mmCIF file of C-alpha atoms and ligand atoms in Angstrom:
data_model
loop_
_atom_site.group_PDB
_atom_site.id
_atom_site.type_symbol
_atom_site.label_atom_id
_atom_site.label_comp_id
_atom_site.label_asym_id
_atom_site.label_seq_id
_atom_site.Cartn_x
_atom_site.Cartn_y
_atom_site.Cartn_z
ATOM 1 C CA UNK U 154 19.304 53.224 117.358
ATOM 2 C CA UNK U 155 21.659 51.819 119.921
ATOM 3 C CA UNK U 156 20.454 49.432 122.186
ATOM 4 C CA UNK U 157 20.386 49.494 125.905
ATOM 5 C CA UNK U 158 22.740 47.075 127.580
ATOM 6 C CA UNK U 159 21.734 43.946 130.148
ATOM 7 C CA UNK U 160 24.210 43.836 132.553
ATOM 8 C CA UNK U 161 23.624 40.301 133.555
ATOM 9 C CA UNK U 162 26.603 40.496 135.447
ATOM 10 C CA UNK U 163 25.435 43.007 138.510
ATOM 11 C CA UNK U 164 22.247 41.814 138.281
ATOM 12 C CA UNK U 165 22.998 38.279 139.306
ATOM 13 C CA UNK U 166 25.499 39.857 141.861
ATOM 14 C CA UNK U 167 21.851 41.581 143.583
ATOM 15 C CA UNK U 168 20.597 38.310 143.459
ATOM 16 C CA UNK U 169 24.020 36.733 145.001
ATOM 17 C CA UNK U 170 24.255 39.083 147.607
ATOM 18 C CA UNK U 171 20.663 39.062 148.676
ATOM 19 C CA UNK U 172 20.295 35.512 148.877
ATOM 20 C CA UNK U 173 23.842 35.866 151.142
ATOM 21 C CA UNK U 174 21.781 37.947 153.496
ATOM 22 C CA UNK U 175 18.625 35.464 153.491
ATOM 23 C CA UNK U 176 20.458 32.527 154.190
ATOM 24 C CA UNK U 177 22.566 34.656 157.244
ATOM 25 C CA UNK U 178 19.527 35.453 158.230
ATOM 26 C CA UNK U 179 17.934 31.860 158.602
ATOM 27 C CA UNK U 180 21.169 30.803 160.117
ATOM 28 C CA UNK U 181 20.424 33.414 163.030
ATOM 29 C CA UNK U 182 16.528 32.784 163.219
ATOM 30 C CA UNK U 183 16.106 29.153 162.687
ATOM 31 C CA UNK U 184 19.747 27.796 162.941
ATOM 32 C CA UNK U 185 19.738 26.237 159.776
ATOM 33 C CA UNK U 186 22.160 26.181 157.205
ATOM 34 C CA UNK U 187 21.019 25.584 153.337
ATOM 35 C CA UNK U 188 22.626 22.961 151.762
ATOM 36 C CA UNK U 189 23.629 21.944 147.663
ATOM 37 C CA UNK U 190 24.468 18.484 147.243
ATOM 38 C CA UNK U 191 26.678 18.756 144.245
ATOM 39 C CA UNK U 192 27.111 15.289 142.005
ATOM 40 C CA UNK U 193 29.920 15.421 139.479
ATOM 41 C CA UNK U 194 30.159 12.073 137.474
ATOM 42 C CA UNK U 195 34.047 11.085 136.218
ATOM 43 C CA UNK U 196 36.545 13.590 134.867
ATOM 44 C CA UNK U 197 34.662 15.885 131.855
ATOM 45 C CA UNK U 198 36.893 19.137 132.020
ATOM 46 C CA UNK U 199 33.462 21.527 131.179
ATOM 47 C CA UNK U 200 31.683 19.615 134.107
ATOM 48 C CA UNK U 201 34.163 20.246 136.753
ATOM 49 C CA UNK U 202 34.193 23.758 135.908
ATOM 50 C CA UNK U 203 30.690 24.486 136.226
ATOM 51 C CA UNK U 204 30.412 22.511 139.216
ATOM 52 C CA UNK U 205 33.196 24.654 140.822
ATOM 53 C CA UNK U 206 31.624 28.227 139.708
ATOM 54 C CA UNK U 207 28.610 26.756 141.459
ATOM 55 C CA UNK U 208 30.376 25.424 144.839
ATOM 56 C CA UNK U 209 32.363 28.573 145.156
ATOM 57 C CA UNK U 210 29.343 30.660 144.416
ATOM 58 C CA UNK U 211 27.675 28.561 147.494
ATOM 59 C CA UNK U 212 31.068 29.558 149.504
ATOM 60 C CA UNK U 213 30.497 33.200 148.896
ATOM 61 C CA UNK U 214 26.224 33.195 149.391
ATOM 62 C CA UNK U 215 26.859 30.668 153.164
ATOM 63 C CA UNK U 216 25.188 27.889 151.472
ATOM 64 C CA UNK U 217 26.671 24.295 152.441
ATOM 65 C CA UNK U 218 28.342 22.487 149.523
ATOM 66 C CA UNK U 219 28.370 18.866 149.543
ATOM 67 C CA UNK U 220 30.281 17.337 146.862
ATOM 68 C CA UNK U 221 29.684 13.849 145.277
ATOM 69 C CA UNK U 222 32.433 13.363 142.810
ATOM 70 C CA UNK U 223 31.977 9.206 141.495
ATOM 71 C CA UNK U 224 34.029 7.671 139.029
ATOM 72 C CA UNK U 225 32.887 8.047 135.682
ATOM 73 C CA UNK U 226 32.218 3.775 135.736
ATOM 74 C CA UNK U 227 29.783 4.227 138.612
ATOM 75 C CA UNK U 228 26.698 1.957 137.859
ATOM 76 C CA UNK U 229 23.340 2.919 136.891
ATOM 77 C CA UNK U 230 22.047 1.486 140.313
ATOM 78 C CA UNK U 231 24.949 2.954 142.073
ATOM 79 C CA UNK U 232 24.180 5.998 141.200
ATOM 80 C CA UNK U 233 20.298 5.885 142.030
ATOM 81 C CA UNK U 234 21.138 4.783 145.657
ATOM 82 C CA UNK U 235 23.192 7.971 145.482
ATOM 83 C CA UNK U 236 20.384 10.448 144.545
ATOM 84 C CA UNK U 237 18.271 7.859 147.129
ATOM 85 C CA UNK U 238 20.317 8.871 150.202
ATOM 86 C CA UNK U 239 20.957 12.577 149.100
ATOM 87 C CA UNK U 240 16.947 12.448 148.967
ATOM 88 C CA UNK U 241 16.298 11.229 152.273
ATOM 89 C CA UNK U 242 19.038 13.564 153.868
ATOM 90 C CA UNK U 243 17.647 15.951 155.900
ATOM 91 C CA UNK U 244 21.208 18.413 155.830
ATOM 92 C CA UNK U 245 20.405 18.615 151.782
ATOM 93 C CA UNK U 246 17.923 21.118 150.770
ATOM 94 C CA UNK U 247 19.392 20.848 146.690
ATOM 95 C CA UNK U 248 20.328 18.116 144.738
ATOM 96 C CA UNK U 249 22.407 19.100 141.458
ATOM 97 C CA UNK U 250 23.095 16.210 139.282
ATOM 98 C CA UNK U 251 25.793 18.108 136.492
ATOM 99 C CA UNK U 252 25.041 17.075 133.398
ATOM 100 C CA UNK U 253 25.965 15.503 130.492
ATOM 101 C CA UNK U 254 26.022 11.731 132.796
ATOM 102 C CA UNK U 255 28.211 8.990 130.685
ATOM 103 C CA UNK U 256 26.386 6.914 128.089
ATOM 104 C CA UNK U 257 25.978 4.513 130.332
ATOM 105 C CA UNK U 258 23.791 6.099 132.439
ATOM 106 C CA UNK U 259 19.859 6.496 132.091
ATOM 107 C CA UNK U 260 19.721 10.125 132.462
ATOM 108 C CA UNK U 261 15.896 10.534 132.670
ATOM 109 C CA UNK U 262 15.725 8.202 135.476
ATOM 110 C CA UNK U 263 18.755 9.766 137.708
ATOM 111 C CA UNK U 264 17.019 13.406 137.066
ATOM 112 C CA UNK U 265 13.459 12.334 137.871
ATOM 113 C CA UNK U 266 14.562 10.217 140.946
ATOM 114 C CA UNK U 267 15.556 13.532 142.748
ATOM 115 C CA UNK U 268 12.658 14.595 145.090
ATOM 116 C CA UNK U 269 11.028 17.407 143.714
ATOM 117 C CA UNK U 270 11.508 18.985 146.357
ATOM 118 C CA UNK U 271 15.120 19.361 146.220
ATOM 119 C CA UNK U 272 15.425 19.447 142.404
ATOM 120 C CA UNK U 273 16.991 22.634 142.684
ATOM 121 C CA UNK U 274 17.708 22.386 138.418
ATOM 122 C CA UNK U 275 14.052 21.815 137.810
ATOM 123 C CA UNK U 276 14.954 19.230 135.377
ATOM 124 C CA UNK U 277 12.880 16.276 136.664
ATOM 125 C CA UNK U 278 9.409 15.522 135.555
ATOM 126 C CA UNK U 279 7.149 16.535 138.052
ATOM 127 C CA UNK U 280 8.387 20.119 138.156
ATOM 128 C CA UNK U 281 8.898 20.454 134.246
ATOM 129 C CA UNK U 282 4.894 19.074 134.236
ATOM 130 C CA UNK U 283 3.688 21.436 136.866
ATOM 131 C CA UNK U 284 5.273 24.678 135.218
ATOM 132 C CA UNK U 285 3.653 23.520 131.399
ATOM 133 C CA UNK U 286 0.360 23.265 133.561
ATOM 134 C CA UNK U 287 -2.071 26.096 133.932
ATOM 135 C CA UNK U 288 -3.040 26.836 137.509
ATOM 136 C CA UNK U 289 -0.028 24.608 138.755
ATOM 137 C CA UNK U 290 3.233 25.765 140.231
ATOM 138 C CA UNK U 291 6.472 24.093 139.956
ATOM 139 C CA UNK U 292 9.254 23.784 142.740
ATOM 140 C CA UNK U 293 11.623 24.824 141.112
ATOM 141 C CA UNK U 294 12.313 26.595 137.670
ATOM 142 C CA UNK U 295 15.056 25.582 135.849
ATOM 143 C CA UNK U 296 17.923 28.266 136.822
ATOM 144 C CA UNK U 297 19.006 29.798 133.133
ATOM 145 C CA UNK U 298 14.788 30.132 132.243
ATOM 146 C CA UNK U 299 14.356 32.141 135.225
ATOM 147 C CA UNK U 300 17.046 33.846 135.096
ATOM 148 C CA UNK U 301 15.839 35.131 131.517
ATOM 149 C CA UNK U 302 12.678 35.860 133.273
ATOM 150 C CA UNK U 303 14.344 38.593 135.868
ATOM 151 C CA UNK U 304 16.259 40.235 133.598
ATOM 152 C CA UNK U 305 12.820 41.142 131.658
ATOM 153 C CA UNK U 306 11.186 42.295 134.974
ATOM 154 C CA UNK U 307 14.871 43.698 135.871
ATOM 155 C CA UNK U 308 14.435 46.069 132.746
ATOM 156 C CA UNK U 309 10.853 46.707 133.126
ATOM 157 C CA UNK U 310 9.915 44.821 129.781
ATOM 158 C CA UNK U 311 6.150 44.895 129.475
ATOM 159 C CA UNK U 312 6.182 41.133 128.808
ATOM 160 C CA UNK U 313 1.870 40.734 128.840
ATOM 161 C CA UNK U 314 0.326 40.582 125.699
ATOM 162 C CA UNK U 315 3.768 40.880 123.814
ATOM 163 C CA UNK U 316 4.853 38.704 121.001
ATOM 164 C CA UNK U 317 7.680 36.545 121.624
ATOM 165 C CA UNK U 318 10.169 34.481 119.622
ATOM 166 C CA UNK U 319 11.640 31.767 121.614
ATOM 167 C CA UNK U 320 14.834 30.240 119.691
ATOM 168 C CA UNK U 321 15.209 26.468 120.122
ATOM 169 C CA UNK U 322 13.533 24.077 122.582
ATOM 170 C CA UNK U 323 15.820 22.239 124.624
ATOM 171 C CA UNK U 324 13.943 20.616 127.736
ATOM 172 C CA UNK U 325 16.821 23.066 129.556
ATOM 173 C CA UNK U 326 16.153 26.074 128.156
ATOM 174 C CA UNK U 327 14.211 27.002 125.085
ATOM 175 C CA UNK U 328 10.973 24.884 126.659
ATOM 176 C CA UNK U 329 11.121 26.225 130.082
ATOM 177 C CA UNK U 330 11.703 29.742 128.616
ATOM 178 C CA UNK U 331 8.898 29.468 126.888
ATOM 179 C CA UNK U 332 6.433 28.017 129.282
ATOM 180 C CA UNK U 333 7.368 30.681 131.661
ATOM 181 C CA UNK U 334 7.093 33.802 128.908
ATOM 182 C CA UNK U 335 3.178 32.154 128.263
ATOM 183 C CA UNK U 336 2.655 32.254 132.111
ATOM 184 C CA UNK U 337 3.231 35.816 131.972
ATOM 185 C CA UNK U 338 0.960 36.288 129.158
ATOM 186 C CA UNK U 339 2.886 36.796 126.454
ATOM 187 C CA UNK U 340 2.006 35.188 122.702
ATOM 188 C CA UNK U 341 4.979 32.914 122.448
ATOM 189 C CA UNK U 342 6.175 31.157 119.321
ATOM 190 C CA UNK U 343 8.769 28.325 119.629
ATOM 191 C CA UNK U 344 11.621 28.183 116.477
ATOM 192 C CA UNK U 345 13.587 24.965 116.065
ATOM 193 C CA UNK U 346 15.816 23.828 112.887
ATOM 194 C CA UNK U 347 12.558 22.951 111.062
ATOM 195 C CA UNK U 348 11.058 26.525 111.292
ATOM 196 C CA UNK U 349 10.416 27.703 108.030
ATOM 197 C CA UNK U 350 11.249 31.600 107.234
ATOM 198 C CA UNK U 351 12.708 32.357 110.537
ATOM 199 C CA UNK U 352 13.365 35.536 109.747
ATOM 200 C CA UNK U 353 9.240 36.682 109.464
ATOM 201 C CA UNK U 354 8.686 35.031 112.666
ATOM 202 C CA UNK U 355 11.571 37.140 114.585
ATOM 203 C CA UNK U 356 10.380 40.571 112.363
ATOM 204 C CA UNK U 357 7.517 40.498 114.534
ATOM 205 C CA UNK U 358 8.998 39.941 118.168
ATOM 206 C CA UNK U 359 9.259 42.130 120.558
ATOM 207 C CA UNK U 360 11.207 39.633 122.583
ATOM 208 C CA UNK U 361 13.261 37.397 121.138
ATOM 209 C CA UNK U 362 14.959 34.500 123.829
ATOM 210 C CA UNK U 363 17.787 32.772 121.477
ATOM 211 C CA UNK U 364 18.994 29.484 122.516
ATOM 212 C CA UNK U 365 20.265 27.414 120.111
ATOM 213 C CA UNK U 366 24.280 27.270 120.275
ATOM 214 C CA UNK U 367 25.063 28.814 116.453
ATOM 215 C CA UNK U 368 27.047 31.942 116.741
ATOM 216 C CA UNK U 369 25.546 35.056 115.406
ATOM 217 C CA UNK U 370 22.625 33.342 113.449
ATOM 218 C CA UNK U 371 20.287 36.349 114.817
ATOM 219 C CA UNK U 372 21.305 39.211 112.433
ATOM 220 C CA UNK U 373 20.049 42.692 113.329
ATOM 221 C CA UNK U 374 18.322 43.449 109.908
ATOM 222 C CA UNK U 375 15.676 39.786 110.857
ATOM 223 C CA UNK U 376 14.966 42.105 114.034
ATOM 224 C CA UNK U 377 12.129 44.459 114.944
ATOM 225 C CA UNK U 378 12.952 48.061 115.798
ATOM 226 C CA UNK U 379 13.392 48.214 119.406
ATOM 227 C CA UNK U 380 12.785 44.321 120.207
ATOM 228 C CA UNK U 381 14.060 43.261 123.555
ATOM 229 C CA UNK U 382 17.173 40.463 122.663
ATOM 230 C CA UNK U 383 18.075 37.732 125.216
ATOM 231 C CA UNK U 384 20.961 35.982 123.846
ATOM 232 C CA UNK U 385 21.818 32.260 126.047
ATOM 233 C CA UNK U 386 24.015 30.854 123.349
ATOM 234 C CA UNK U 387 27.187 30.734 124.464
ATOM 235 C CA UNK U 388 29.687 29.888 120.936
ATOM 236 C CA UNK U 389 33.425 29.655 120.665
ATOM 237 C CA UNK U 390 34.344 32.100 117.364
ATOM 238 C CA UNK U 391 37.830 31.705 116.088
ATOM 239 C CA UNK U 392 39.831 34.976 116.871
ATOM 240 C CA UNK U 393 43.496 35.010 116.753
ATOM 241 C CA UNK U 394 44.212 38.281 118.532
ATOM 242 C CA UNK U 395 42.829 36.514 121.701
ATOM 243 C CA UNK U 396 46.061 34.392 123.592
ATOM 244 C CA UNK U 397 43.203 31.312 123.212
ATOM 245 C CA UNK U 398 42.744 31.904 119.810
ATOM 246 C CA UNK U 399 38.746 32.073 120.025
ATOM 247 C CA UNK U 400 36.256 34.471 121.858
ATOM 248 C CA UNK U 401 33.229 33.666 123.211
ATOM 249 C CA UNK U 402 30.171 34.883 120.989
ATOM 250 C CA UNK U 403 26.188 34.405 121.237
ATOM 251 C CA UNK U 404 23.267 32.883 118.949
ATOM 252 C CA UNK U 405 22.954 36.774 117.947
ATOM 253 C CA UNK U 406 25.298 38.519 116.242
ATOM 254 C CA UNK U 407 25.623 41.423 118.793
ATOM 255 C CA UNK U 408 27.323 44.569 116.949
ATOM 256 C CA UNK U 409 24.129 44.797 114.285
ATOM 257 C CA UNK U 410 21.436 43.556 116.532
ATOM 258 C CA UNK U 411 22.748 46.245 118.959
ATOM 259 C CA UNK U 412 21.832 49.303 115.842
ATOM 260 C CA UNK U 413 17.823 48.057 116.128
ATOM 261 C CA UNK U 414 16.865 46.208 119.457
ATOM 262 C CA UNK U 415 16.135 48.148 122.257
ATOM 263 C CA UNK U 416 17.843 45.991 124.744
ATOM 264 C CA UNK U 417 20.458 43.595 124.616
ATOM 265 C CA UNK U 418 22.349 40.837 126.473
ATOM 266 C CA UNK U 419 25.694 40.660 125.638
ATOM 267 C CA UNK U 420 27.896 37.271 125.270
ATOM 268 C CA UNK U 421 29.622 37.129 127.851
ATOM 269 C CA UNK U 422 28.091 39.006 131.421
ATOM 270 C CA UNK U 423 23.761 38.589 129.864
ATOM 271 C CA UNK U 424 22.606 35.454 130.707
ATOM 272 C CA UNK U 425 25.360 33.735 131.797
ATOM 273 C CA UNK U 426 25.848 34.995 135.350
ATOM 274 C CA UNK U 427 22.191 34.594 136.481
ATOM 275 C CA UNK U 428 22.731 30.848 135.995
ATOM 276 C CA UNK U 429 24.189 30.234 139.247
ATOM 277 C CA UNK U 430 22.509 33.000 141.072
ATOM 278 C CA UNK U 431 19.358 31.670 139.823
ATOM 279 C CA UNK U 432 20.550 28.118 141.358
ATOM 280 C CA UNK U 433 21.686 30.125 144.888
ATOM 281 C CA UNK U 434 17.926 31.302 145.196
ATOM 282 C CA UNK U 435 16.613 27.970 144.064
ATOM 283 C CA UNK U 436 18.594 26.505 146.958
ATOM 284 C CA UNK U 437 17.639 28.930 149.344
ATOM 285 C CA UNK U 438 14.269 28.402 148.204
ATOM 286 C CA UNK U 439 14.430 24.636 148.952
ATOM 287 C CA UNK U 440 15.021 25.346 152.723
ATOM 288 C CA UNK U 441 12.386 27.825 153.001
ATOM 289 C CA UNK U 442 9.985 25.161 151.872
ATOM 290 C CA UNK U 443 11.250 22.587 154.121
ATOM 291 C CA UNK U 444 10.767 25.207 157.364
ATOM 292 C CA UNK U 445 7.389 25.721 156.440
ATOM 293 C CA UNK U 446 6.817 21.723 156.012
HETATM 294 P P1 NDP K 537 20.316 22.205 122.423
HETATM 295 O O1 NDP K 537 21.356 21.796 121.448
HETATM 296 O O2 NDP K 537 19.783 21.211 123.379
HETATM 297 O O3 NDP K 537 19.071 22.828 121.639
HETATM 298 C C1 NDP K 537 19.261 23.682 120.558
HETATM 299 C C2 NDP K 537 17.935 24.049 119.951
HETATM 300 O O4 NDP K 537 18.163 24.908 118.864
HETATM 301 C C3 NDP K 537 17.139 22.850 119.418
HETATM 302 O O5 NDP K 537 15.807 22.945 119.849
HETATM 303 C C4 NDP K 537 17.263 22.979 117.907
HETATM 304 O O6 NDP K 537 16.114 22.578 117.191
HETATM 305 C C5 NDP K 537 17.393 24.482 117.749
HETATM 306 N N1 NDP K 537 18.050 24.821 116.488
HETATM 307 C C6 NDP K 537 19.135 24.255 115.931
HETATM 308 N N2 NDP K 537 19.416 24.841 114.762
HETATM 309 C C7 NDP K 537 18.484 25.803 114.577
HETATM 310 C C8 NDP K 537 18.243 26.746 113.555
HETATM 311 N N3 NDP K 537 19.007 26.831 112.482
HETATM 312 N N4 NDP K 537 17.186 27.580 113.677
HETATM 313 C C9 NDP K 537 16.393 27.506 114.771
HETATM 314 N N5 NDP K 537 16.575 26.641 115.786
HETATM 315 C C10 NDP K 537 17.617 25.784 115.683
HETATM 316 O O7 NDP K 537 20.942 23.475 123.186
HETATM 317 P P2 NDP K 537 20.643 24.082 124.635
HETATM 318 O O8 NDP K 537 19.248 24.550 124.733
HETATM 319 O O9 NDP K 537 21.191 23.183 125.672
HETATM 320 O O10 NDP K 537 21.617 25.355 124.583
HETATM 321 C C11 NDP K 537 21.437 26.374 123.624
HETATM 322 C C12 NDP K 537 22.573 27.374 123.754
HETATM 323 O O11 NDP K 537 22.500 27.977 125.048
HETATM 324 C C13 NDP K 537 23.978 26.773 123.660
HETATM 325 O O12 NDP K 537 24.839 27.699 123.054
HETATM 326 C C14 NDP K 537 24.385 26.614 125.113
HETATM 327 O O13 NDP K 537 25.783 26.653 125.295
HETATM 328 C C15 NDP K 537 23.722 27.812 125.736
HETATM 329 N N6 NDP K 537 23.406 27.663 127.152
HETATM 330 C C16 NDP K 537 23.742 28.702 127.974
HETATM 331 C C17 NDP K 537 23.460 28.639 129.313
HETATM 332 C C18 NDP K 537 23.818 29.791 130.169
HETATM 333 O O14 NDP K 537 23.945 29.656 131.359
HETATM 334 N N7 NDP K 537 23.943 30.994 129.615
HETATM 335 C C19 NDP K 537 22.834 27.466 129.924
HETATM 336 C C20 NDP K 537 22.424 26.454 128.959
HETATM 337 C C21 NDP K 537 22.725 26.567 127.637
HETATM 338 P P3 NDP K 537 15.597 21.018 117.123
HETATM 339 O O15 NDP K 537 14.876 20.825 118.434
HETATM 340 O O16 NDP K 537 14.715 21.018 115.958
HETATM 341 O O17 NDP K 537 16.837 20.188 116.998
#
């Protein structure tokens, strides 16, 4: 068997270029422009990346990117009378605190001091409560959960009553995935590094959702026949034909997993991508609420 390919990458394109049409659209109706407030603490290289990809990607969608860039010695108050005014701003519709923050910095009580409302990441407490919460909806979702979530419905995985395998359980990723797979009725087991006999839990999966950041633990021969294989790890592999001298590789090592799942993400162009088209929506999202307020 061969399995069918995600391609992450056009689907969170769809997603990029419909939320570019929403947003023109509210611009024309209601004159109102969405905006991310973007906070970047000190000088981490990985940081200021990702908060880049995600301004640029609010360029190309006609979202307004407001950029917070403090020194990495900012103070723990300083920093909450930040999130304070970017809460009480009425041009901010998303607040997206890039993390890891310095040591020095409570990180709990920065990410659960941004309203609800605008916590575009889903991070903070009152959203992460409402989606473990039967009955409840959340705000927000965090971005790379949902973006799991619609390349399942993208595929047409029948996701009700299935068994699921959810690899690791980061409050970022593995929990939210999770949480959101048992909301749409699937049977949902969480792994972590004190799972016993892995492999009999993933034999039986018909989705597995890896998330742990170990390159290529997920072996095709642990999988079932046809299983549906969501790979989020992202892992630097040494590989000295590339001019870096490493390649980017998943949690699932794709060429033998590929022989028995049915579908597949591949490292890089599965998950990735929807990350920041999940957090494009998100924002849009944000302003929608606060027209209907
Ligand atoms: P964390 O390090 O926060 O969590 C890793 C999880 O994996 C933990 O729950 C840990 O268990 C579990 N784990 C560790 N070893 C094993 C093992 N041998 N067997 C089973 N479970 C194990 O990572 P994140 O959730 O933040 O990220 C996971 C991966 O996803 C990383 O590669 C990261 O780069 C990637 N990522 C990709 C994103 C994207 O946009 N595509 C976004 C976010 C993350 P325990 O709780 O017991 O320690």
């Amino acid at each position: 068997m061969s399995a069918n390919i995600i391609d992450g990458k056009a689907i969170a394109q769809k997603i990029r270029d419909q939320v570019a049409t929403d947003v023109a659209a509210m611009q024309l109706e209601h004159g109102i422009t969405p905006g991310l407030a973007t906070v970047l603490v000190g000088e981490d290289t990985a940081s200021a990346t990702y908060v880049r990809m995600k301004r640029k990607a609010c360029e190309e969608t006609g979202i307004r990117s407001i950029a917070h860039e403090p020194s990495a010695d900012i103070t723990q108050a300083e920093l909450e009378t930040l999130v304070r005014s970017l809460n009480d701003d009425p041009a901010v519709n998303g607040i997206l605190v890039q993390l890891p923050l310095p040591d020095h910095i409570n990180t709990n009580r920065i990410i659960d001091l941004i309203a609800p409302e605008k916590d575009v990441d889903g991070f903070g407490v009152t959203n992460m409560g409402l989606l473990s919460m039967k009955g409840r909806d959340p705000n927000f979702v965090a971005c790379t959960p949902s973006g799991v979530m619609v390349l399942l419905e993208e595929i047409g995985a029948q996701v009700s009553g299935a068994d699921a395998v959810v690899l690791g359980r980061s409050n970022i990723v593995g929990i939210p995935v999770a949480m959101l797979l048992q909301r749409a009725n699937a049977t949902v087991t969480i792994a972590h590094s004190r799972t016993k006999d892995l492999a009999s839990h993933l034999k039986k999966a018909d989705i597995v959702v890896a998330a742990v950041g170990r390159a290529e633990m997920v072996t095709g021969e642990m999988l079932k026949p046809g299983a549906v294989v969501i790979d989020v790890g992202i892992n630097r592999k040494d590989d000295p034909t590339r001019k870096r001298g490493y390649r980017l590789v998943g949690d699932v090592e794709y060429d033998s997993a590929a022989e028995v799942a049915g579908w597949i993400t591949p490292v890089p162009g599965g998950v990735g991508p929807m990350t920041i088209a999940m957090l494009m929506r998100n924002t849009l999202h944000a302003a929608q609420m606060m027209l209907r307020d």
